[in-house]
Amino acid sequence: MEPGELARLGERLQREHGTLWLHRLKGDPYAALLCDIDEDPGPLRERVRSAGPLWRSRPGSWVSADPATAAALLAHPGIGHVPALPGEAVVTGVRVPDGLGSLCARLLDAAGPEFDLVTDVAEPLAAGALAEVCAIPETDRDRFAEALVACAAAQDAVVCPQRLATTRRLRTGLDELRSLLDGAPPDAPGPATVVVAARTGADLVVRTVLQARFPLSAHEAGRTAVAALSDEPPGWVVPLVARTDLEAAGARIAAGERLAVLPDGGPGAVTAPAHRASAPFHHALAEAVLAALADRYARLCSVAPVVRRARAPLTRGPARALVRVATAPTALTTAATATAGREVVETTTPTTADRRAATTTTSPAPSRATASPAAAVLGAGTGEAR
């Protein structure tokens, strides 16, 4: 990109984002949602809903958070969906590849007892599964994964101007992704499908794991995944465009004007076709991770607040989610610890000095033996390796 073109792009992005902030300051709830600075968007969504079934926002889009109106707009033949990648084919379904369980196992084994659920598990899992579906050569899979991470902002960029650095990274990532997919089989998903499936899939994996209650049996993993994925929509904004002049919910909408539907979570809620098409793939990812975690760990907890991606009003996805996992003590370990304790009591003499010596020399040993494997993995996973 030439310096002059780059400067014009930066000015345009800054102007568009500044305009959103201006409308937010003037009280427009939809503009405030797109600015994406509120951790809890519930009050803003309620203000959008109370403004009417379909109304014109200051940024220009017609907005609806009314479920009945939203369903009618999505089904209207004169209304189309704004694609995540302009010029690309529509998003289609993604085949669930074999070997998800073994891929999850490898990722968890490499992650150690404390890891970032986003970058160490969710994103590599989605990238690995899609690489298998697209028949990406092993030598190119790291580039493929990096390109998908670079394209993370594609869906949010449709409704919210991104920073210049993010936009440049997105364009570079798309070029790389298209190049890698040139040699894919004819039935492989296209770039738009891959981008949406990777980002939304990784986000939903993180959401599902954080909502799960451990210990979790492998049998419960499927039900937990279904419940978690239906609680919230995979996309918080569905961007639409009028293909022709039309009338909806009492409003006259000209061809080319934008619309935005704000879906709610729960069974039967409206969903963007792109997310609906890839839902089976997303569910398979989430269930595979839960099953792998349930097979290894009895506890999983966050060790820091989840950090969301900036300027992500559509996906509201996490950028970082640090968690710690632990295994439950087995019956054999418990029995061995109890036996060691009895031996200490039986071999000590009544003297105070001997009791003190027994306490200092024998009591810490079971603790060190139990902690050393975890400490070794923790040191490798969070020390110099990171």
Coordinates of C-alpha atoms in Angstrom, one line a residue:
M1 CA 0.0 0.0 0.0
E2 CA 1.4 3.4 -1.0
P3 CA 2.0 5.9 1.8
G4 CA -0.6 8.3 0.5
E5 CA -3.2 5.5 0.3
L6 CA -2.3 4.4 3.8
A7 CA -2.7 7.9 5.2
R8 CA -6.1 8.2 3.6
L9 CA -7.2 4.9 5.0
G10 CA -6.1 5.9 8.5
E11 CA -7.9 9.2 8.2
R12 CA -11.1 7.5 7.1
L13 CA -11.0 5.0 9.9
Q14 CA -10.4 7.6 12.5
R15 CA -13.1 9.9 11.1
E16 CA -15.7 7.0 11.1
H17 CA -14.8 5.9 14.6
G18 CA -14.9 9.5 15.8
T19 CA -18.4 9.9 14.3
L20 CA -19.6 6.9 16.3
W21 CA -18.3 8.4 19.5
L22 CA -20.0 11.7 18.7
H23 CA -23.3 10.0 18.2
R24 CA -22.7 8.0 21.4
L25 CA -22.2 11.3 23.3
K26 CA -25.5 12.6 21.8
G27 CA -27.3 9.6 23.4
D28 CA -27.7 7.1 20.5
P29 CA -27.7 3.6 22.1
Y30 CA -26.8 1.8 18.9
A31 CA -23.8 4.0 18.4
A32 CA -22.8 3.4 22.0
L33 CA -23.0 -0.4 21.4
L34 CA -20.7 -0.1 18.4
C35 CA -18.2 1.9 20.4
D36 CA -17.9 -1.2 22.5
I37 CA -16.7 0.2 25.8
D38 CA -19.4 -1.2 28.1
E39 CA -18.7 -4.5 29.7
D40 CA -22.4 -5.1 30.2
P41 CA -24.3 -4.2 27.0
G42 CA -27.6 -5.2 28.5
P43 CA -28.8 -1.6 29.4
L44 CA -27.9 -0.3 26.0
R45 CA -29.7 -3.2 24.3
E46 CA -32.7 -2.5 26.4
R47 CA -32.6 1.2 25.3
V48 CA -32.5 0.0 21.6
R49 CA -35.5 -2.2 22.3
S50 CA -37.5 0.5 24.0
A51 CA -36.9 2.9 21.1
G52 CA -39.3 0.9 19.0
P53 CA -39.5 -2.2 16.8
L54 CA -37.5 -0.6 14.0
W55 CA -35.9 2.9 14.1
R56 CA -33.3 4.9 12.4
S57 CA -30.1 5.4 14.4
R58 CA -27.8 8.4 14.1
P59 CA -25.0 6.4 12.4
G60 CA -27.6 5.7 9.6
S61 CA -28.6 2.1 10.1
W62 CA -32.2 0.9 10.8
V63 CA -32.0 -1.0 14.1
S64 CA -34.2 -3.6 15.7
A65 CA -33.9 -5.6 18.9
D66 CA -37.5 -6.8 18.7
P67 CA -37.6 -10.6 18.2
A68 CA -40.6 -10.6 15.9
T69 CA -39.4 -7.7 13.8
A70 CA -35.9 -9.2 13.6
A71 CA -37.3 -12.5 12.4
A72 CA -39.3 -10.7 9.7
L73 CA -36.3 -8.7 8.5
L74 CA -34.1 -11.8 8.3
A75 CA -36.8 -13.6 6.2
H76 CA -37.6 -10.6 3.9
P77 CA -36.7 -11.4 0.3
G78 CA -35.7 -7.8 -0.3
I79 CA -33.1 -7.8 2.5
G80 CA -29.6 -9.4 2.2
H81 CA -26.8 -10.0 4.6
V82 CA -23.7 -8.0 4.6
P83 CA -20.8 -10.4 4.1
A84 CA -17.8 -10.5 6.5
L85 CA -15.5 -10.5 3.4
P86 CA -16.8 -8.4 0.5
G87 CA -16.7 -10.2 -2.8
E88 CA -16.4 -13.7 -1.2
A89 CA -19.0 -16.4 -1.6
V90 CA -21.5 -16.9 1.2
V91 CA -20.6 -18.7 4.3
T92 CA -21.3 -22.4 4.1
G93 CA -21.2 -25.3 6.5
V94 CA -17.9 -26.9 7.6
R95 CA -17.3 -30.6 7.8
V96 CA -16.3 -31.8 11.3
P97 CA -12.9 -33.6 10.8
D98 CA -11.8 -36.8 12.5
G99 CA -9.3 -36.6 15.3
L100 CA -10.7 -33.6 17.2
G101 CA -10.2 -35.5 20.5
S102 CA -6.6 -36.3 19.8
L103 CA -5.9 -32.7 18.8
C104 CA -7.4 -31.4 22.0
A105 CA -5.3 -33.9 24.0
R106 CA -2.1 -32.7 22.4
L107 CA -3.0 -29.1 23.0
L108 CA -3.8 -29.6 26.6
D109 CA -0.7 -31.7 27.2
A110 CA 1.4 -28.9 25.8
A111 CA -0.4 -26.2 27.7
G112 CA 0.4 -27.4 31.3
P113 CA -1.6 -26.6 34.4
E114 CA -1.9 -22.9 33.7
F115 CA -2.6 -21.5 30.3
D116 CA -4.4 -19.0 28.1
L117 CA -7.6 -20.7 26.9
V118 CA -7.7 -18.5 23.9
T119 CA -4.2 -18.7 22.4
D120 CA -3.1 -22.1 23.8
V121 CA -6.3 -24.1 23.1
A122 CA -9.3 -22.5 21.4
E123 CA -7.5 -20.8 18.5
P124 CA -5.1 -23.6 17.7
L125 CA -8.0 -26.1 17.9
A126 CA -10.1 -24.2 15.4
A127 CA -7.1 -23.6 13.1
G128 CA -6.1 -27.3 13.3
A129 CA -9.5 -28.5 12.5
L130 CA -10.0 -26.2 9.6
A131 CA -6.5 -27.0 8.2
E132 CA -7.6 -30.6 8.2
V133 CA -10.8 -29.8 6.4
C134 CA -9.0 -27.6 3.8
A135 CA -6.2 -30.1 3.3
I136 CA -3.5 -27.6 4.2
P137 CA 0.0 -29.2 4.0
E138 CA 1.7 -29.7 7.4
T139 CA 4.5 -27.3 6.4
D140 CA 2.0 -24.5 5.8
R141 CA -0.2 -25.0 8.9
D142 CA 1.6 -22.5 11.1
R143 CA 1.1 -19.8 8.4
F144 CA -2.5 -20.9 8.1
A145 CA -3.0 -20.4 11.9
E146 CA -1.3 -17.0 11.9
A147 CA -3.4 -15.8 8.9
L148 CA -6.6 -16.8 10.8
V149 CA -5.5 -14.9 13.9
A150 CA -4.8 -11.9 11.7
C151 CA -8.3 -12.1 10.3
A152 CA -9.9 -12.1 13.8
A153 CA -11.4 -8.6 13.3
A154 CA -13.1 -9.4 10.0
Q155 CA -16.7 -9.7 11.3
D156 CA -16.4 -6.8 13.7
A157 CA -15.0 -4.5 11.0
V158 CA -18.3 -4.7 9.2
V159 CA -20.0 -2.6 11.9
C160 CA -17.1 -0.9 13.7
P161 CA -14.1 0.9 12.2
Q162 CA -10.9 -0.8 13.3
R163 CA -7.6 0.7 14.1
L164 CA -5.2 1.2 11.2
A165 CA -2.8 -1.5 12.4
T166 CA -5.6 -3.9 12.8
T167 CA -7.0 -3.1 9.3
R168 CA -3.6 -3.6 7.7
R169 CA -3.1 -6.9 9.6
L170 CA -6.5 -8.0 8.4
R171 CA -5.7 -7.3 4.8
T172 CA -2.4 -9.0 5.0
G173 CA -3.9 -12.0 6.7
L174 CA -6.7 -12.3 4.0
D175 CA -4.1 -12.2 1.2
E176 CA -2.2 -15.0 2.9
L177 CA -5.3 -17.0 3.6
R178 CA -6.5 -16.8 0.0
S179 CA -3.1 -17.9 -1.2
L180 CA -3.1 -20.9 1.1
L181 CA -6.6 -21.9 0.1
D182 CA -5.8 -21.8 -3.7
G183 CA -4.6 -25.4 -3.5
A184 CA -7.5 -26.6 -1.4
P185 CA -9.9 -29.3 -2.7
P186 CA -12.9 -28.1 -4.7
D187 CA -15.3 -29.0 -1.9
A188 CA -13.2 -27.1 0.8
P189 CA -14.8 -24.1 2.4
G190 CA -13.9 -20.6 1.0
P191 CA -12.1 -17.8 2.8
A192 CA -15.2 -16.2 4.3
T193 CA -16.4 -19.5 5.7
V194 CA -13.0 -20.3 7.2
V195 CA -12.6 -16.8 8.8
V196 CA -16.1 -16.9 10.4
A197 CA -15.8 -20.6 11.5
A198 CA -12.3 -20.0 13.0
R199 CA -13.1 -16.8 15.0
T200 CA -16.6 -17.7 16.1
G201 CA -15.6 -21.3 16.9
A202 CA -12.7 -20.2 19.1
D203 CA -14.8 -17.7 20.9
L204 CA -17.6 -20.2 21.6
V205 CA -15.0 -22.8 22.9
V206 CA -13.8 -20.3 25.4
R207 CA -17.3 -19.3 26.4
T208 CA -18.3 -22.9 26.9
V209 CA -15.3 -23.9 29.0
L210 CA -15.7 -20.9 31.3
Q211 CA -19.3 -21.6 31.9
A212 CA -18.8 -25.4 32.5
R213 CA -18.8 -26.6 36.1
F214 CA -16.1 -29.0 37.0
P215 CA -15.7 -31.9 37.8
L216 CA -17.5 -32.8 34.5
S217 CA -18.1 -36.2 33.2
A218 CA -17.5 -37.0 29.6
H219 CA -21.2 -37.8 29.3
E220 CA -22.2 -34.3 30.4
A221 CA -19.9 -32.6 27.9
G222 CA -22.4 -32.6 25.1
R223 CA -25.2 -31.3 27.1
T224 CA -23.0 -28.6 28.6
A225 CA -21.9 -27.5 25.2
V226 CA -25.4 -27.3 23.8
A227 CA -26.6 -25.2 26.8
A228 CA -23.6 -22.9 26.8
L229 CA -23.9 -22.2 23.0
S230 CA -27.6 -21.4 23.2
D231 CA -27.3 -19.0 26.2
E232 CA -25.8 -16.2 24.1
P233 CA -25.9 -15.5 20.3
P234 CA -22.7 -16.3 18.4
G235 CA -23.0 -12.7 17.0
W236 CA -24.5 -9.8 18.9
V237 CA -25.2 -7.8 15.7
V238 CA -26.5 -9.1 12.4
P239 CA -25.7 -6.5 9.7
L240 CA -28.2 -6.4 6.8
V241 CA -28.7 -4.3 3.6
A242 CA -31.8 -3.5 1.6
R243 CA -31.6 -4.8 -1.9
T244 CA -34.6 -2.9 -3.1
D245 CA -36.9 -0.1 -1.8
L246 CA -39.2 -1.7 0.8
E247 CA -41.4 -1.2 3.8
A248 CA -40.9 -3.0 7.0
A249 CA -42.4 -2.4 10.5
G250 CA -44.0 0.8 9.2
A251 CA -40.7 2.2 8.0
R252 CA -39.8 3.0 4.4
I253 CA -36.3 1.8 3.6
A254 CA -34.5 2.7 0.5
A255 CA -32.3 0.3 -1.5
G256 CA -28.8 0.2 -0.3
E257 CA -29.6 1.4 3.3
R258 CA -28.2 -0.7 6.1
L259 CA -30.1 -2.5 8.8
A260 CA -28.9 -4.1 12.0
V261 CA -30.7 -6.8 14.0
L262 CA -29.6 -7.4 17.7
P263 CA -30.4 -11.0 18.5
D264 CA -31.0 -12.4 22.0
G265 CA -29.7 -15.7 23.3
G266 CA -31.8 -18.7 24.1
P267 CA -33.3 -21.6 22.0
G268 CA -35.0 -20.5 18.9
A269 CA -33.4 -17.0 18.8
V270 CA -32.6 -15.4 15.5
T271 CA -29.1 -16.1 14.2
A272 CA -27.1 -14.8 11.3
P273 CA -27.0 -17.4 8.5
A274 CA -23.2 -17.5 8.6
H275 CA -23.3 -18.6 12.2
R276 CA -26.2 -21.0 11.7
A277 CA -24.4 -22.7 8.9
S278 CA -21.3 -23.4 11.0
A279 CA -23.1 -24.2 14.2
P280 CA -22.5 -28.0 14.0
F281 CA -18.7 -27.4 13.6
H282 CA -18.7 -25.0 16.5
H283 CA -20.6 -27.5 18.7
A284 CA -18.1 -30.2 17.8
L285 CA -15.2 -28.1 18.8
A286 CA -16.7 -27.1 22.2
E287 CA -17.8 -30.7 23.0
A288 CA -14.3 -32.1 22.1
V289 CA -12.6 -29.6 24.4
L290 CA -15.0 -30.3 27.3
A291 CA -14.6 -34.0 26.9
A292 CA -10.8 -33.7 26.9
L293 CA -10.8 -31.5 29.9
A294 CA -13.2 -33.7 31.8
D295 CA -11.0 -36.7 31.1
R296 CA -7.9 -35.0 32.6
Y297 CA -9.0 -32.5 35.2
A298 CA -11.3 -32.2 38.1
R299 CA -11.0 -28.4 38.5
L300 CA -10.7 -25.4 36.2
C301 CA -10.8 -21.9 37.3
S302 CA -9.9 -18.4 36.0
V303 CA -6.8 -16.9 37.4
A304 CA -7.4 -13.4 36.0
P305 CA -10.4 -11.5 34.5
V306 CA -11.1 -12.3 30.9
V307 CA -9.9 -9.6 28.5
R308 CA -12.1 -8.9 25.5
R309 CA -10.9 -7.8 22.1
A310 CA -11.1 -4.1 21.5
R311 CA -13.7 -2.8 19.0
A312 CA -15.6 -6.1 18.8
P313 CA -19.3 -5.2 19.2
L314 CA -20.4 -8.1 16.9
T315 CA -18.4 -11.0 18.4
R316 CA -17.6 -9.6 21.9
G317 CA -14.9 -12.3 21.9
P318 CA -12.1 -12.8 24.4
A319 CA -8.5 -11.9 23.7
R320 CA -7.1 -13.5 26.8
A321 CA -8.6 -16.0 29.3
L322 CA -6.0 -17.3 31.8
V323 CA -7.1 -20.5 33.6
R324 CA -5.6 -23.1 36.0
V325 CA -6.5 -26.7 36.0
A326 CA -5.9 -29.4 38.6
T327 CA -6.5 -33.1 39.0
A328 CA -8.3 -34.6 41.9
P329 CA -6.4 -36.9 44.3
T330 CA -6.9 -40.5 43.4
A331 CA -7.9 -43.2 46.0
L332 CA -4.4 -44.7 45.7
T333 CA -2.7 -41.4 46.4
T334 CA -5.0 -40.8 49.4
A335 CA -4.3 -44.3 50.8
A336 CA -0.5 -43.9 50.3
T337 CA -0.6 -40.5 52.1
A338 CA -2.5 -42.1 55.1
T339 CA -0.1 -45.0 55.3
A340 CA 2.9 -42.7 55.3
G341 CA 1.3 -40.7 58.1
R342 CA 0.7 -43.8 60.3
E343 CA 4.3 -44.9 59.8
V344 CA 5.5 -41.5 61.0
V345 CA 3.4 -41.8 64.2
E346 CA 4.5 -45.4 64.9
T347 CA 8.2 -44.8 64.4
T348 CA 8.6 -41.7 66.5
T349 CA 9.6 -41.9 70.2
P350 CA 7.8 -40.1 73.0
T351 CA 10.7 -37.5 73.4
T352 CA 10.0 -34.0 72.2
A353 CA 13.2 -33.9 70.3
D354 CA 12.4 -37.0 68.3
R355 CA 8.9 -35.7 67.6
R356 CA 10.4 -32.5 66.3
A357 CA 12.9 -34.4 64.2
A358 CA 10.2 -36.6 62.7
T359 CA 8.0 -33.6 61.9
T360 CA 10.8 -31.8 60.1
T361 CA 12.2 -34.7 58.2
T362 CA 9.3 -36.8 57.2
S363 CA 6.2 -34.6 57.0
P364 CA 7.1 -32.5 53.9
A365 CA 8.1 -35.6 51.9
P366 CA 4.6 -36.6 50.7
S367 CA 3.9 -32.9 49.9
R368 CA 7.0 -32.6 47.7
A369 CA 6.4 -35.9 46.0
T370 CA 2.8 -34.9 45.2
A371 CA 3.7 -31.4 44.0
S372 CA 6.8 -32.1 42.0
P373 CA 5.2 -33.3 38.7
A374 CA 2.8 -30.4 38.6
A375 CA 5.6 -28.0 39.6
A376 CA 7.8 -29.3 36.8
V377 CA 5.0 -28.9 34.2
L378 CA 4.2 -25.4 35.5
G379 CA 7.8 -24.4 35.3
A380 CA 8.0 -25.5 31.7
G381 CA 4.6 -24.0 30.8
T382 CA 4.9 -20.6 32.5
G383 CA 8.6 -20.0 32.9
E384 CA 11.2 -19.5 30.3
A385 CA 9.1 -21.3 27.7
R386 CA 6.6 -18.5 27.8

